[in-house]
CSV table of C-alpha atoms in Angstrom, one decimal:
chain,number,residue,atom,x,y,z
R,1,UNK,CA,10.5,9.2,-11.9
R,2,UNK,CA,7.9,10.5,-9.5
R,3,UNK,CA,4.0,9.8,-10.3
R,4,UNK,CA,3.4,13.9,-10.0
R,5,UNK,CA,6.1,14.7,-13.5
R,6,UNK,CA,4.7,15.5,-16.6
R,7,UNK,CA,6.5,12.4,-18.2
R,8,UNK,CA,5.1,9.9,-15.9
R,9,UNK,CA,1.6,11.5,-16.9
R,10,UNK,CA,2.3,11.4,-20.1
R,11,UNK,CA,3.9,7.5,-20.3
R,12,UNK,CA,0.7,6.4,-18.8
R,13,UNK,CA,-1.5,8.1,-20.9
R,14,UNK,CA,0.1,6.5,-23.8
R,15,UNK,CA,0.0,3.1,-22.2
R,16,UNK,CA,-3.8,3.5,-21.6
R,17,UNK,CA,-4.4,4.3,-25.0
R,18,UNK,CA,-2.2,1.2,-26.7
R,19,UNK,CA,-3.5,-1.1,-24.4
R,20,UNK,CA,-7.3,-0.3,-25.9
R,21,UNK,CA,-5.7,0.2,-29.4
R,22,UNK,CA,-4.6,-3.5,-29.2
R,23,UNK,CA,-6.7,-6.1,-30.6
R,24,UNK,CA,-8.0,-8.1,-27.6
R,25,UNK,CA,-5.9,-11.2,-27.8
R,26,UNK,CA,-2.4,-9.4,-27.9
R,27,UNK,CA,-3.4,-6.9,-25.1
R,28,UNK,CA,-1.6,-8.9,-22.3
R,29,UNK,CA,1.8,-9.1,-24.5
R,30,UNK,CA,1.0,-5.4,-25.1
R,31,UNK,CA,0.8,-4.3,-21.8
R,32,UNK,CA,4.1,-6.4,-20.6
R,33,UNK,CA,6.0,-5.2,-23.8
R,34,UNK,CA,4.7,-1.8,-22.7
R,35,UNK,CA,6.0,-2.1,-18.6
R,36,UNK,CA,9.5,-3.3,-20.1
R,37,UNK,CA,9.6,-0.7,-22.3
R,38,UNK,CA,9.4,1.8,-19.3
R,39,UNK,CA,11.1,-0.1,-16.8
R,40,UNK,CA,14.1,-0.5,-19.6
R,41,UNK,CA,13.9,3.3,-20.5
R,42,UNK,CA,14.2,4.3,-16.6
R,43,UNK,CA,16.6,1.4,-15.7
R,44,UNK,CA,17.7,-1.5,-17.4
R,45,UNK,CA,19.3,-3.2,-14.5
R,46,UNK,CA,15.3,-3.1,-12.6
R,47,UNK,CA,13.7,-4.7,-16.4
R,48,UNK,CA,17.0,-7.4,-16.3
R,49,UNK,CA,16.5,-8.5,-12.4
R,50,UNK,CA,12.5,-8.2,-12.8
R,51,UNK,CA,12.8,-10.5,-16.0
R,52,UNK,CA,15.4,-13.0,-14.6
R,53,UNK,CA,13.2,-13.7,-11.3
R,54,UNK,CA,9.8,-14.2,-13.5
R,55,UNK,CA,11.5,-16.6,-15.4
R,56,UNK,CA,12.9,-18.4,-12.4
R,57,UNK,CA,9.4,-18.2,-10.6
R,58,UNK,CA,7.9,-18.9,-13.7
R,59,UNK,CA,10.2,-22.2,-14.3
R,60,UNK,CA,10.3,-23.1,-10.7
R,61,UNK,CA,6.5,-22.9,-10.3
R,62,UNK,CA,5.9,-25.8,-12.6
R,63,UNK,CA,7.7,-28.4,-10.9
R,64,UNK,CA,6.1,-27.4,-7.3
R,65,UNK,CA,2.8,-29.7,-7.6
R,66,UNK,CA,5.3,-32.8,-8.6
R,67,UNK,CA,6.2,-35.2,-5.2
R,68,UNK,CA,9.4,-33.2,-4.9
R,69,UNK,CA,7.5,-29.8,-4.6
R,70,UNK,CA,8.0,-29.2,-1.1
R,71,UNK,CA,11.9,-28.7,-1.4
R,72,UNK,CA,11.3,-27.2,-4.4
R,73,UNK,CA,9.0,-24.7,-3.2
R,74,UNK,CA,11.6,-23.9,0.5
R,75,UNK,CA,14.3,-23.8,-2.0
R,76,UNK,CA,12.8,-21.2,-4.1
R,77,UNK,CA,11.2,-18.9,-1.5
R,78,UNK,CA,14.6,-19.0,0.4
R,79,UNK,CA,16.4,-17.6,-2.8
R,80,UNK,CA,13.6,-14.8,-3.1
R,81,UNK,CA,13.8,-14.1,0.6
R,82,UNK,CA,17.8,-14.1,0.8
R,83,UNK,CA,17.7,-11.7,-2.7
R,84,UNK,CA,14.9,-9.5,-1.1
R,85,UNK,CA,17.1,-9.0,2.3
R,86,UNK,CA,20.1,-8.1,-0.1
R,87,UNK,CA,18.4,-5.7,-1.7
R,88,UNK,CA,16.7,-4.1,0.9
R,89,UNK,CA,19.6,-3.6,2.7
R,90,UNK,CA,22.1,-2.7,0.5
R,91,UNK,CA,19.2,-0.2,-1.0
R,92,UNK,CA,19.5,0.9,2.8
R,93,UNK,CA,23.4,1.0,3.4
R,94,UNK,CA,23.8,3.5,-0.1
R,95,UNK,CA,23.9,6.8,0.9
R,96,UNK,CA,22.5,7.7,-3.0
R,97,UNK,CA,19.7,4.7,-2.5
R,98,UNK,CA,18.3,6.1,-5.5
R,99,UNK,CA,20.7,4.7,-7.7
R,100,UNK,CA,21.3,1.7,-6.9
R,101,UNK,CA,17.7,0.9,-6.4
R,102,UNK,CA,15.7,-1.9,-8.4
R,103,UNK,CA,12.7,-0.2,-9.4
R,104,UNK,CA,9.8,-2.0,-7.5
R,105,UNK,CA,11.5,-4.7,-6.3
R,106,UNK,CA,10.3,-5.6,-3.0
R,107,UNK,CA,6.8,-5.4,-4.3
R,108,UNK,CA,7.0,-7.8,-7.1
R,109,UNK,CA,9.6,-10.1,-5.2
R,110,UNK,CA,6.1,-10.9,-2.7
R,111,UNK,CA,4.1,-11.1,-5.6
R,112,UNK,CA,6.7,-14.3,-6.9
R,113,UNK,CA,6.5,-15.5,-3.8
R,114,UNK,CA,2.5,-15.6,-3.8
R,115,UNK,CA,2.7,-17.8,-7.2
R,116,UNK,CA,4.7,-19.8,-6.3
R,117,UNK,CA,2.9,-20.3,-2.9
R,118,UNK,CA,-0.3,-20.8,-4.6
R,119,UNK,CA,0.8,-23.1,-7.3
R,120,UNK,CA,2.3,-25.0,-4.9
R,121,UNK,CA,-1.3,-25.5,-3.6
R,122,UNK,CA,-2.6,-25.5,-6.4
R,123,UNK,CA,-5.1,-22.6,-6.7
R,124,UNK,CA,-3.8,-20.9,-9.3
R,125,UNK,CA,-4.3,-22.3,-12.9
R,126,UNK,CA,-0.1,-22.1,-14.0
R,127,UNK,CA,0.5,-22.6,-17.5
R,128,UNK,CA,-0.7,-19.0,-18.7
R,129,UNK,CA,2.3,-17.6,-19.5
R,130,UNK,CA,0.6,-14.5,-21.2
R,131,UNK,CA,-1.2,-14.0,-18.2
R,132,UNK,CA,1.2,-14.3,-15.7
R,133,UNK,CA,3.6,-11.9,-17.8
R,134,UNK,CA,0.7,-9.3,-18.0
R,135,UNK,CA,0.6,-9.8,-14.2
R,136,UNK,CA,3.9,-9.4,-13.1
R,137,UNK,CA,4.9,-6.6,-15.8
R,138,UNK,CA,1.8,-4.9,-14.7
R,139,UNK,CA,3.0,-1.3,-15.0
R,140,UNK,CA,0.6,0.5,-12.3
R,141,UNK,CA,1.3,-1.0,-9.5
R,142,UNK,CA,5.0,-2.4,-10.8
R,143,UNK,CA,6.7,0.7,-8.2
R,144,UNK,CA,4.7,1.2,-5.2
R,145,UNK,CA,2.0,-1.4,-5.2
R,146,UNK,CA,-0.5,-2.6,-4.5
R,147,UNK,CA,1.0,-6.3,-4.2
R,148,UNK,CA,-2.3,-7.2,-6.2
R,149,UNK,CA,-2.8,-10.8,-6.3
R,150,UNK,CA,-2.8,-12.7,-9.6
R,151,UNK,CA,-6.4,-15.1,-9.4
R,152,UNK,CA,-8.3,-11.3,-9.7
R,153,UNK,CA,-6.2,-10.3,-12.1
R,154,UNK,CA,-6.4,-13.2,-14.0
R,155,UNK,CA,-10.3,-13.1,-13.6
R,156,UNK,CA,-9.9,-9.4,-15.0
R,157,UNK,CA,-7.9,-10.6,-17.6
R,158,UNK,CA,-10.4,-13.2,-19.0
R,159,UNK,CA,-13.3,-10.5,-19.1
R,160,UNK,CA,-11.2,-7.8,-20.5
R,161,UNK,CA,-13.7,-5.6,-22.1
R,162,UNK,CA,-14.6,-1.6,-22.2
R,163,UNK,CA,-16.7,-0.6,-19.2
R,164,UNK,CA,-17.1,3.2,-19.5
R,165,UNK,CA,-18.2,2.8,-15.6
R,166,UNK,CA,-14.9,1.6,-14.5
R,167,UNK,CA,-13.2,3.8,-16.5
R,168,UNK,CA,-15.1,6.7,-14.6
R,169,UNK,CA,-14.0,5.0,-11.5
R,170,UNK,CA,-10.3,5.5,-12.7
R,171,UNK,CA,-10.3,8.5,-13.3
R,172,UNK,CA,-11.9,9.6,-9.9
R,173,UNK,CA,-9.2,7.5,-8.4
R,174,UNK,CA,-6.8,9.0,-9.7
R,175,UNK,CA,-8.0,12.5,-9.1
R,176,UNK,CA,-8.3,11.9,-5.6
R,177,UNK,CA,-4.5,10.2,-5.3
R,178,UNK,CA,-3.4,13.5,-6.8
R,179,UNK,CA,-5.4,15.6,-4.3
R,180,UNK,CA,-3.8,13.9,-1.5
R,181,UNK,CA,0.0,13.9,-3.2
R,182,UNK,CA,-0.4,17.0,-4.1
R,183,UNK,CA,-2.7,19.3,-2.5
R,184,UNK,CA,-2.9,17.8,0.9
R,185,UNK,CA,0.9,16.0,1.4
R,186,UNK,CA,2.7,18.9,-0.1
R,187,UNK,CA,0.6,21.7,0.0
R,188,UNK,CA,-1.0,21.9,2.7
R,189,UNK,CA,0.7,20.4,5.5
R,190,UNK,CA,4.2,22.1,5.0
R,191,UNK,CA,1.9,25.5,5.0
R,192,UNK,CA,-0.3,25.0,7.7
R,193,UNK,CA,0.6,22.2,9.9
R,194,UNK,CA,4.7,22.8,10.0
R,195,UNK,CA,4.3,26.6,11.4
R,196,UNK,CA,2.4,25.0,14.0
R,197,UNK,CA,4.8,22.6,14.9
R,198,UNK,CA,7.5,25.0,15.1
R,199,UNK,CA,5.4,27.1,17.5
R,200,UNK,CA,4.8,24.2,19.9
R,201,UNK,CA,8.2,23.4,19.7
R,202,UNK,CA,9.4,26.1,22.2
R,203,UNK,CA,5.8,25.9,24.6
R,204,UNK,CA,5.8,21.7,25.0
R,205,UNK,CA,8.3,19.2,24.2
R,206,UNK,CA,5.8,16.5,24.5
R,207,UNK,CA,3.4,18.3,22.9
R,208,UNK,CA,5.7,19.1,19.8
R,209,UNK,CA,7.2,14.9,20.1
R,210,UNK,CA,3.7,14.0,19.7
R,211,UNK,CA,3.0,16.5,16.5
R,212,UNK,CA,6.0,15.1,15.1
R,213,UNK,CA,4.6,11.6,15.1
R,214,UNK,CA,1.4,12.8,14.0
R,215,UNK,CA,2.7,14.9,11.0
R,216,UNK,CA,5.1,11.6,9.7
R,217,UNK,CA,2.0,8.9,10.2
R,218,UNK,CA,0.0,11.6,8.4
R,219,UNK,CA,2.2,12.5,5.8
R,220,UNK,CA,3.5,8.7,5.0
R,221,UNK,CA,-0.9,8.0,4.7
R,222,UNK,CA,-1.4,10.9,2.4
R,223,UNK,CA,1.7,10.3,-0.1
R,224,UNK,CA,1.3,6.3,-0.1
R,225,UNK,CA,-2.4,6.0,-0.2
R,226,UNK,CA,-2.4,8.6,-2.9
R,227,UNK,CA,-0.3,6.4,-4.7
R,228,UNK,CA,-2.1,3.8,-4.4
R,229,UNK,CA,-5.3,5.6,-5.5
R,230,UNK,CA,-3.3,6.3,-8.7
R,231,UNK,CA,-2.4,3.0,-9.0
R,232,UNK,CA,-6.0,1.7,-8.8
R,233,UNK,CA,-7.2,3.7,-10.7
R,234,UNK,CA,-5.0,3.4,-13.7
R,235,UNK,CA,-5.4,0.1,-13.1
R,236,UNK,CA,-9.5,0.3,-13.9
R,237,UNK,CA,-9.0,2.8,-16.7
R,238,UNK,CA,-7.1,-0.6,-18.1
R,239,UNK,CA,-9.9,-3.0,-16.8
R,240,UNK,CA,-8.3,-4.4,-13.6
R,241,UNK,CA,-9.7,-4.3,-10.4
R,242,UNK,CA,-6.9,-4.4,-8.2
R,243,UNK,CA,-7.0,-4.9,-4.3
R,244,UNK,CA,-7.6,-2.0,-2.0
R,245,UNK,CA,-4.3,-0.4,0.2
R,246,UNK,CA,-6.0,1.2,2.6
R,247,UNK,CA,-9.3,1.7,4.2
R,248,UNK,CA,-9.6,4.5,6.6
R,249,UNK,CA,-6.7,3.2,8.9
R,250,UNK,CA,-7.2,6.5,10.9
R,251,UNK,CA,-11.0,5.1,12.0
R,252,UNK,CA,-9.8,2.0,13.2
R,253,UNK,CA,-11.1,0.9,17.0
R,254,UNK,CA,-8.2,-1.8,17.9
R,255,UNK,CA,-4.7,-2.7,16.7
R,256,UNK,CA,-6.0,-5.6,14.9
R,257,UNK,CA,-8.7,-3.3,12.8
R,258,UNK,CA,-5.7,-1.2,12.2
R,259,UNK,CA,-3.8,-3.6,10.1
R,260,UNK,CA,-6.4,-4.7,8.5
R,261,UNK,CA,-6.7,-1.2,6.7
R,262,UNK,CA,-3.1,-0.1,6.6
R,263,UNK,CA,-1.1,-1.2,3.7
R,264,UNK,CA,-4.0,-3.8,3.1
R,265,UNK,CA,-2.0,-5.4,0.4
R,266,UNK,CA,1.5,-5.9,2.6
R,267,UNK,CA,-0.6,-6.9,5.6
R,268,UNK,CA,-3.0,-9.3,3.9
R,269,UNK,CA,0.6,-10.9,2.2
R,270,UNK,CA,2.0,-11.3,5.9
R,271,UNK,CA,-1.9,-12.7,7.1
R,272,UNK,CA,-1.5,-15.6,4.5
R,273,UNK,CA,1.9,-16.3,4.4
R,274,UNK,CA,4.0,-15.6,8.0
R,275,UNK,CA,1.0,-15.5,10.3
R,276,UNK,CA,-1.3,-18.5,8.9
R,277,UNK,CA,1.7,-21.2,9.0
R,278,UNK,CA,2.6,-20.2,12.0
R,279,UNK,CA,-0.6,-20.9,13.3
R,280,UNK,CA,-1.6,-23.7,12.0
R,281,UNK,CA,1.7,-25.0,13.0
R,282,UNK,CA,2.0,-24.1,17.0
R,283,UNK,CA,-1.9,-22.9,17.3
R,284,UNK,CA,-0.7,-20.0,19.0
R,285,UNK,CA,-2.4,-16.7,17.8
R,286,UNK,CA,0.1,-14.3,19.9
R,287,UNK,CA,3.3,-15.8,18.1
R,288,UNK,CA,1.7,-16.0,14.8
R,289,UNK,CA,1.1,-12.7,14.9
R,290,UNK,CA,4.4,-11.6,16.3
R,291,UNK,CA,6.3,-13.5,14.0
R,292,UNK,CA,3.6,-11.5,10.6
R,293,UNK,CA,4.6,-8.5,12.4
R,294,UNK,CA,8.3,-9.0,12.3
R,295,UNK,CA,8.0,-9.9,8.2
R,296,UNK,CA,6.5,-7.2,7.8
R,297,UNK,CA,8.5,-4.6,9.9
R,298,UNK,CA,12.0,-6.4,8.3
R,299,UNK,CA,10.3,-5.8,4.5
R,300,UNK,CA,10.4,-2.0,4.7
R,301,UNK,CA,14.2,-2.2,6.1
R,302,UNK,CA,16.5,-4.6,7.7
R,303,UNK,CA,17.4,-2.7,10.3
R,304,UNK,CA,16.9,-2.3,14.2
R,305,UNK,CA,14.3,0.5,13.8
R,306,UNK,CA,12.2,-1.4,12.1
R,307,UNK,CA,12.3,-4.8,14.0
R,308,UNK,CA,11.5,-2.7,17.1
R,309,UNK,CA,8.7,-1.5,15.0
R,310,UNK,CA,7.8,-4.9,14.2
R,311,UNK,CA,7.8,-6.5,18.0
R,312,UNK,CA,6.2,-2.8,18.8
R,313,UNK,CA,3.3,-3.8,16.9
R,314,UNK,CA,3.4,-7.5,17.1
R,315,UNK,CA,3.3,-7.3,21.1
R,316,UNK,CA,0.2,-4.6,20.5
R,317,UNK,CA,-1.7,-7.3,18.9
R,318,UNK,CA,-0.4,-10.1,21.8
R,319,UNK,CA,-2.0,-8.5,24.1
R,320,UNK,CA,-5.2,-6.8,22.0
R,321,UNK,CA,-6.3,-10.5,21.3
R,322,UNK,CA,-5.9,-10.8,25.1
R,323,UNK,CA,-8.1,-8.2,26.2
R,324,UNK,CA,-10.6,-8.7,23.4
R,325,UNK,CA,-11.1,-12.3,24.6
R,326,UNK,CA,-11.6,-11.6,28.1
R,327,UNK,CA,-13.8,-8.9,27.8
R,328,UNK,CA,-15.9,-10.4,25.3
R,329,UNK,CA,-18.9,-11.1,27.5
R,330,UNK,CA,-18.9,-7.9,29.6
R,331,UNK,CA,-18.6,-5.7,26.4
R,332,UNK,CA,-21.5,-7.4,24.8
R,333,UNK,CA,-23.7,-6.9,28.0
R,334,UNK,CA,-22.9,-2.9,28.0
R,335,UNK,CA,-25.5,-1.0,27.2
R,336,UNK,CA,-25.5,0.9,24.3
R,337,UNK,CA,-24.1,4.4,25.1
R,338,UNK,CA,-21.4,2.7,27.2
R,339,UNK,CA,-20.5,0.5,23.2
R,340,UNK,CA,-20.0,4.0,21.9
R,341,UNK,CA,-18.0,4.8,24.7
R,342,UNK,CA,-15.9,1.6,24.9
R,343,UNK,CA,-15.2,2.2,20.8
R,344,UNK,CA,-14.3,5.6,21.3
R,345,UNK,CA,-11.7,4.6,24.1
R,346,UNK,CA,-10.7,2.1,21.6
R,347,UNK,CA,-9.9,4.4,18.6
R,348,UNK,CA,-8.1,6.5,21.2
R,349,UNK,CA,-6.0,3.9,22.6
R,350,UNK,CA,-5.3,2.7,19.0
R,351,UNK,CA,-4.9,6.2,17.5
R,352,UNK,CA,-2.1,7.0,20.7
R,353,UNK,CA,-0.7,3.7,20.3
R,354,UNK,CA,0.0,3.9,16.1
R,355,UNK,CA,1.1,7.3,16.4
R,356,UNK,CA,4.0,6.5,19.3
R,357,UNK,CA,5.1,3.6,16.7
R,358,UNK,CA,5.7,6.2,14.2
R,359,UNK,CA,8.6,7.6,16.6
R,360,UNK,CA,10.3,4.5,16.1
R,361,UNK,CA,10.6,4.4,12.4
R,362,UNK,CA,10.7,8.4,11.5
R,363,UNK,CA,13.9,8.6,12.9
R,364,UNK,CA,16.9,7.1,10.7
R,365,UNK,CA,18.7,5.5,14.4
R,366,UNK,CA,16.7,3.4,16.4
R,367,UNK,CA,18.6,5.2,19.5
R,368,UNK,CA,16.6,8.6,18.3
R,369,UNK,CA,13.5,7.0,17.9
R,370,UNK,CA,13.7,5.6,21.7
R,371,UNK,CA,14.5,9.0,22.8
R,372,UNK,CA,11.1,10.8,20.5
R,373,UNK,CA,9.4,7.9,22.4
R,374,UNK,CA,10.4,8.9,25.6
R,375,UNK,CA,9.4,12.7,25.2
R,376,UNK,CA,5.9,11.1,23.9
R,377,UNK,CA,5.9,10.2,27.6
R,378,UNK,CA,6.8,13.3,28.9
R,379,UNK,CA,10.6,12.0,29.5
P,1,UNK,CA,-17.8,9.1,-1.4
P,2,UNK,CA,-20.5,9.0,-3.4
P,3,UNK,CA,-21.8,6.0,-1.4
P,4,UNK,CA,-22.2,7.9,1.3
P,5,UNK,CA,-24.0,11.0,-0.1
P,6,UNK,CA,-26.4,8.9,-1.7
P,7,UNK,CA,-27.8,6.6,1.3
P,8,UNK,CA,-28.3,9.6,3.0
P,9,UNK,CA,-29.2,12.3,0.8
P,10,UNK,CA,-31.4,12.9,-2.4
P,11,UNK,CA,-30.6,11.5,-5.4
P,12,UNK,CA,-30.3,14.8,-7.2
P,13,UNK,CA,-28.8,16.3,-4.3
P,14,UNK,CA,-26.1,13.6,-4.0
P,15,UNK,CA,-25.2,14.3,-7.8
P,16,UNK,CA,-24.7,18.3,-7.4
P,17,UNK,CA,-22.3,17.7,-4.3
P,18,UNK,CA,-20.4,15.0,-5.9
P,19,UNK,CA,-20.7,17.6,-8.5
P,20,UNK,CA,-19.5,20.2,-7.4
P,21,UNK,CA,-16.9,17.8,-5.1
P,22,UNK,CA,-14.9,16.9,-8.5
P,23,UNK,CA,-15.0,20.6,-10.1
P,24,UNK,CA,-13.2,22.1,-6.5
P,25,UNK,CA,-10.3,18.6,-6.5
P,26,UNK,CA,-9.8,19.7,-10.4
P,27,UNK,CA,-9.3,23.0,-9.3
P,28,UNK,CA,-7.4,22.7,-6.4
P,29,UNK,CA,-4.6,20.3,-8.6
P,30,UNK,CA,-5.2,22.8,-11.6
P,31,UNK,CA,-4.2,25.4,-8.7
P,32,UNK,CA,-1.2,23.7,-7.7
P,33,UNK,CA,0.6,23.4,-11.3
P,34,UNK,CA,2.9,25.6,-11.7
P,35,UNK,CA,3.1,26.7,-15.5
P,36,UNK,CA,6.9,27.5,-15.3
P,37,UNK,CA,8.5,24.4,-13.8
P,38,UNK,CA,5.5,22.6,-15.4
P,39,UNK,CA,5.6,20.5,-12.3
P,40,UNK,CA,3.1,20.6,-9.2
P,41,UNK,CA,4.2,23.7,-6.4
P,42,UNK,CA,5.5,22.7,-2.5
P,43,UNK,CA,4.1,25.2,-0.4
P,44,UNK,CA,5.8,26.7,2.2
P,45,UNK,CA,5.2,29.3,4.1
């Protein structure tokens, strides 16, 4: 089921319209009744794993603010984390992934995990079972995401009412994730950027290595931050506000900027949960980060690829919050044209530095990707 | 988008380019549904 079919378009329409059909009280159960329904109709194994694991979170997350929470809580998030690795890498070892895939799983498996984090600290208010079902069998964002946290959509759920301006803001959203899906992703690029690429291909094998990268970190942007856009935006045509995905990642002046508008939802997850224990654990910033990095390279696969990518990136922000430290003062005493200059050496550096990560994790071998990297260099 | 156009631009202005921004996106995804397969076209050249 891909977000461009007519039968996706036409399941959420009907979705939209029951949720505002329901009287306000039994929307939440209308809307979880609704995403089961789906996720049942397109596979009942994904609607039978997502319904077992909210009832264990659910069950689990009551007994994390009692003296034994602690064990409770590591004992929990090691069960989500050992069934996420299974997945992802039995999703990754099928040759026909799409089979034996759980619809959304490593999506809503974080957004467990954040419950039961947070209950465990006790800022969110658990005992709303309606809620917390309308939450997790949230039907926009159940596949791709965003990994929308439940305290806003909780706060949405509580003010549920029609705002026609929202629902405006939907449907631009929406228009513009189908514009990027569809006109940009795969229209335009196979038609105009691909003939390109083949005719560099025989002038510069740098040059064409480079193109390469560019073409996947472009492509991956345009088809995942459309989806996102459709996500959000059905997401306001049913009242929620859910968090942002990306943010002009392709603007960004540093590695650090970067992540924090690529894959917002993913990166903000790893901020809170990898890289802010660690911290306030050691007090180290470079391992913190390094060890948020490798989470989140090891979510998309668990493979060597993607931990490459991982310590690729993780040792890019190591020694970014180097540099940044200890050229804080001189940077501040530039004069203004030398700022512009110094930020538009920094979104070059970062722009090079993202699109030579991309040769790690377009290639299916992490061997390939080493040898893309080494044409990137000229090799 | 809008945002933009309107800090620096005309109210009225704004409204005719965000306008006229929408009308070319819905034409552009009108353009790319393909009536037969009643599914969206993959160009290539």
């Amino acid at each position: 089921m891909t977000v461009t079919s007519m039968t996706t378009l036409l399941w959420l329409a009907s979705g939209i319209a029951l949720f505002w059909a329901t009287p306000t009280k039994w929307r939440a159960i209308s809307l979880a009744t609704f995403t089961a329904l789906l996720l049942g109709w397109h596979s009942p194994k994904s609607l039978l794993a997502l319904s077992v694991l909210s009832g264990f979170t659910w069950y689990l997350a009551h007994g994390t603010n009692k003296p034994s929470g602690t064990r409770l809580l590591s004992g929990a998030a090691t069960i989500l984390v050992c069934l996420l690795a299974y997945r992802i890498y039995s999703q990754d070892s099928q040759s026909d992934g799409s089979k034996a895939l759980l619809m959304g799983f490593a999506f809503y498996t974080l957004r467990l995990m954040h419950y039961l984090f947070e209950a465990y600290k006790g800022t969110v208010t658990h005992g709303e079972w309606k809620t917390f079902i309308s939450w997790i069998f949230f039907f926009p964002a159940l596949s791709v995401g965003p990994i929308h946290r439940y305290p806003e959509f909780r706060r949405d759920a509580l003010r549920q009412r029609w705002d026609p301006q929202l629902f405006s803001e939907g449907l631009e959203r929406i228009l513009y994730g189908y514009v990027k899906i569809v006109v940009i992703a795969d229209g335009l690029f196979p038609a105009y950027f691909t003939p390109v690429l083949n005719d560099v291909q025989h002038t510069s094998t740098t040059a064409h290595a480079w193109l390469l990268c560019l073409e996947y970190g472009a492509l991956l942007y345009f088809k995942f931050s459309g989806y996102s856009d459709v996500a959000i935006g059905v997401s306001r045509l049913l009242g929620f506000r859910i968090m942002e995905n990306f943010h002009y990642p392709f603007m960004a002046q540093n590695i650090g900027d970067f992540w924090k508008r690529w894959h917002i939802s993913l990166s903000s997850w790893c901020r809170d949960y990898a890289y802010m224990p660690v911290w306030s654990r050691l007090r180290n910033g470079a391992l913190a980060a390094l060890a948020s990095m490798l989470v989140l390279g090891l979510w998309h696969e668990l493979s060597w690829r993607y931990l490459a990518w991982g310590l690729y990136h993780g040792a890019g922000i190591m020694v970014w919050q180097r540099w940044h430290t200890a050229t804080k003062a001189r940077r501040e005493a530039l004069p203004n044209v030398m700022q512009i200059l110094w930020r538009l050496a920094g979104w070059f550096i970062t722009m090079a530095f993202v699109i030579a990560g991309f040769a790690l994790t377009r290639e299916t071998h992490l061997q390939d990707g080493l040898s893309l990297m080494k044409a990137l260099l000229g090799g | 988008m809008y945002g933009i156009l309107i800090r620096y631009l005309p109210g009225w202005l704004a409204n005719i380019l965000m306008t006229l921004w929408i009308i070319t996106c819905l034409l552009a995804i009108i353009w790319f549904w393909d009536i037969e397969s009643q599914s969206f076209r993959y160009l290539e050249l």
